[in-house]
XYZ file of C-alpha atoms in Angstrom:
192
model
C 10.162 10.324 21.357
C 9.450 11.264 25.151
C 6.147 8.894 26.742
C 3.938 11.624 26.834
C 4.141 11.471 22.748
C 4.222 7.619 22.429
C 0.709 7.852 24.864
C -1.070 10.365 22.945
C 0.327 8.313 19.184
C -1.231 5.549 20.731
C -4.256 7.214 22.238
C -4.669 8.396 18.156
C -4.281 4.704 16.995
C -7.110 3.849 19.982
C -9.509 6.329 18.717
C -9.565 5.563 14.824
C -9.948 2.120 15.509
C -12.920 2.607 17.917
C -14.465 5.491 14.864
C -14.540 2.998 12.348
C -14.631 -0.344 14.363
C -11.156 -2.211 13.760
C -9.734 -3.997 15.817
C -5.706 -3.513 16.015
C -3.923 -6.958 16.303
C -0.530 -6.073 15.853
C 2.346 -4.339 15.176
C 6.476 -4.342 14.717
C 8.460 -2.406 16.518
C 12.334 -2.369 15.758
C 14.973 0.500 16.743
C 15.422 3.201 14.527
C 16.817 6.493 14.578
C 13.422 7.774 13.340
C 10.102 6.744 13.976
C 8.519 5.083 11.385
C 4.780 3.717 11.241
C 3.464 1.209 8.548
C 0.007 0.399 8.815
C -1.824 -2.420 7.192
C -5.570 -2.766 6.903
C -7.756 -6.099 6.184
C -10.972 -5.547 5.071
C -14.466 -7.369 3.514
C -16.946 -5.372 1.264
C -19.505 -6.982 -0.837
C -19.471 -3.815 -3.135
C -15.511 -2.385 -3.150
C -15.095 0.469 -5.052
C -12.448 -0.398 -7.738
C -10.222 1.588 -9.759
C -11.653 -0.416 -12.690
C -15.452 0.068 -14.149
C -14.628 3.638 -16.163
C -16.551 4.187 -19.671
C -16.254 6.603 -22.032
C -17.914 9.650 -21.420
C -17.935 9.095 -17.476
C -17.112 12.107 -15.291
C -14.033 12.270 -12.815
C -14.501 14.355 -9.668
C -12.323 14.757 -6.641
C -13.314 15.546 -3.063
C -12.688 18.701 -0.843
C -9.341 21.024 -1.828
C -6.418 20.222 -3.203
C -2.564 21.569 -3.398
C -1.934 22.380 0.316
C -0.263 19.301 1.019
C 2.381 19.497 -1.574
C 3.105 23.045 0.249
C 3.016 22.062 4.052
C 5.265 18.966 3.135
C 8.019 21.638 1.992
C 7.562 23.490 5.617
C 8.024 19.911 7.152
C 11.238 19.059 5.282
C 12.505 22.501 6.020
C 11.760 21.658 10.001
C 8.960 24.529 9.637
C 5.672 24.556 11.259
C 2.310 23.994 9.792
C -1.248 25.011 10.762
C -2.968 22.476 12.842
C -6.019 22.496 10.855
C -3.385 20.693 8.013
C -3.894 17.780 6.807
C -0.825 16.096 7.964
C -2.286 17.163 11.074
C -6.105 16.425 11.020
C -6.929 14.141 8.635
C -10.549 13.659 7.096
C -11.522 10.949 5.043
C -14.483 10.781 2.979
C -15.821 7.294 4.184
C -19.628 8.931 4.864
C -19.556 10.346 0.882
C -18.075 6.859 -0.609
C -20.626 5.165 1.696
C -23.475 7.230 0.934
C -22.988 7.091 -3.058
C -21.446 3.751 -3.851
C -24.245 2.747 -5.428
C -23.814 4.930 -8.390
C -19.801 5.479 -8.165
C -17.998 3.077 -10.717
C -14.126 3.348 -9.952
C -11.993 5.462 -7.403
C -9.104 5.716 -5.716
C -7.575 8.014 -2.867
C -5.301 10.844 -4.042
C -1.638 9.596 -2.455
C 0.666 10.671 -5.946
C -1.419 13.889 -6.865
C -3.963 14.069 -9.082
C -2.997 13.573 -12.475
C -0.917 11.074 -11.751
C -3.375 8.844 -10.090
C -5.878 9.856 -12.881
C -3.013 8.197 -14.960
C -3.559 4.903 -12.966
C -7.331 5.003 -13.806
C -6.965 6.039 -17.217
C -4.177 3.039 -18.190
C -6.022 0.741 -16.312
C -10.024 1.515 -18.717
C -7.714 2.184 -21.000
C -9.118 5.331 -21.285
C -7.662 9.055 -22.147
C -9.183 12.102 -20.824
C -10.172 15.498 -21.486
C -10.168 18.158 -18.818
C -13.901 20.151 -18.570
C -12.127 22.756 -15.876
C -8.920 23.860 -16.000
C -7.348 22.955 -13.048
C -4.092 24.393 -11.860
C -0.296 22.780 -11.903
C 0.196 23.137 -7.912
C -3.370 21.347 -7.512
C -2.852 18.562 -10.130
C 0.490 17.459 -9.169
C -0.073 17.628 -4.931
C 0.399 14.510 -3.522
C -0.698 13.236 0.123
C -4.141 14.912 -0.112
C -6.358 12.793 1.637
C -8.659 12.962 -0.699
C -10.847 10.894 -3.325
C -10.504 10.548 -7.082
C -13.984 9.559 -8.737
C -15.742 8.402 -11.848
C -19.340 7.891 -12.592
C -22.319 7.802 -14.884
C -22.617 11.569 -16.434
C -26.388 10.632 -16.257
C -25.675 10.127 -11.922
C -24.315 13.583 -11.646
C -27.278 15.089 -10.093
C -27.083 11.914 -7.295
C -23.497 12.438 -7.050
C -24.099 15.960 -6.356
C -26.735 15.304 -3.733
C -24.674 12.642 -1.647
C -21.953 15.812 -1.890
C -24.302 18.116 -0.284
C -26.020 15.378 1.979
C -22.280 14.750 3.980
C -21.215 18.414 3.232
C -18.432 17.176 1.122
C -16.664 19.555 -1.344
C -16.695 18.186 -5.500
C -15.193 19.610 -7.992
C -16.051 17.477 -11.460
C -13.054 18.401 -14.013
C -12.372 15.757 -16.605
C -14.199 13.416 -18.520
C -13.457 9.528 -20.103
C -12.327 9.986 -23.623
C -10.882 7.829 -26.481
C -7.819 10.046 -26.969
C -4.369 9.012 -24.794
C -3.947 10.798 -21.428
C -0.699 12.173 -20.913
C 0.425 12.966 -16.961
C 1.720 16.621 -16.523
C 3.078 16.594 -13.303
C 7.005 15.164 -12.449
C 6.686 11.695 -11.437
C 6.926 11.337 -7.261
C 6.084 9.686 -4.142
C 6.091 11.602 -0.988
């Protein structure tokens, strides 16, 4: 890694913290033949959005597209090039939506393992199942690394939900619903 890309990683590091007003107190730095970056965040909420809280008959949701990453990782491994509007590359997280509806959300998580599999996490966890209201295809439920947010809320919110969408210009797509059946995870199991 030459300077020039150690100042602008840390110039990145320097501008995230100032955007959401952390403070950076640390960090470990051991030689490697690759660079590797492990970050840990410590937080206070008085209202933290759990992945626990989901009822039967609540609506799951997730937040702007998904199934590129799964795609751009492959060009990565293969030492190809990706679009710069990627999300490896710019990254967007949804902390104005969260913010703006926590009120009425009642569990969520971000999307790190792909979709159905972290819908598996929720689902064991209420001990729920689920039944899919739009079909949603294998390359988008199994894509991992999306920067995105799983959902669940009140079917009787869905109009608020929908507003807070619009209101921070975030994309929603409401697919699945709380059930009593067992939920069973299509996707191969994986961790980017």
């Amino acid at each position: 890694m030459t300077k020039a890309e150690m100042k602008d990683l840390a110039d990145g590091f320097k501008s995230v913290a100032k955007q959401y007003n952390i403070e950076i107190i640390g960090g470990d730095t051991i030689s490697n033949t690759k660079l590797d970056i492990t970050v840990t965040v410590i937080s206070k909420t008085k209202k933290p959005l759990l992945r626990t809280r989901v009822r039967e008959n609540y609506l799951f949701a997730f937040t702007g597209e998904l199934g590129r990453s799964a795609k751009d990782l492959k060009k990565l491994q293969n030492l190809g090039k990706i679009h710069r509007k990627s999300k490896f590359v710019h990254i967007r997280l949804r902390n104005d939506f969260v913010t703006k509806s926590i009120n009425v959300l009642k569990a969520g998580m971000d999307i790190s393992d792909g979709l159905c599999s972290d819908l598996g996490k929720i689902a064991s966890l209420n001990k729920t199942g689920v039944q899919f209201i739009k079909k949603i295809p294998k390359h988008i439920a199994c894509s991992g690394e999306e920067y995105e947010m799983l959902i669940a809320f009140d079917a009787r919110d869905l109009k608020k939900i929908k507003m807070y969408a619009r209101q921070t210009r975030t994309k929603l797509t409401v697919f699945a619903k709380a059930v009593r059946n067992k939920y069973t995870n299509r996707c191969k199991a994986h961790h980017f």
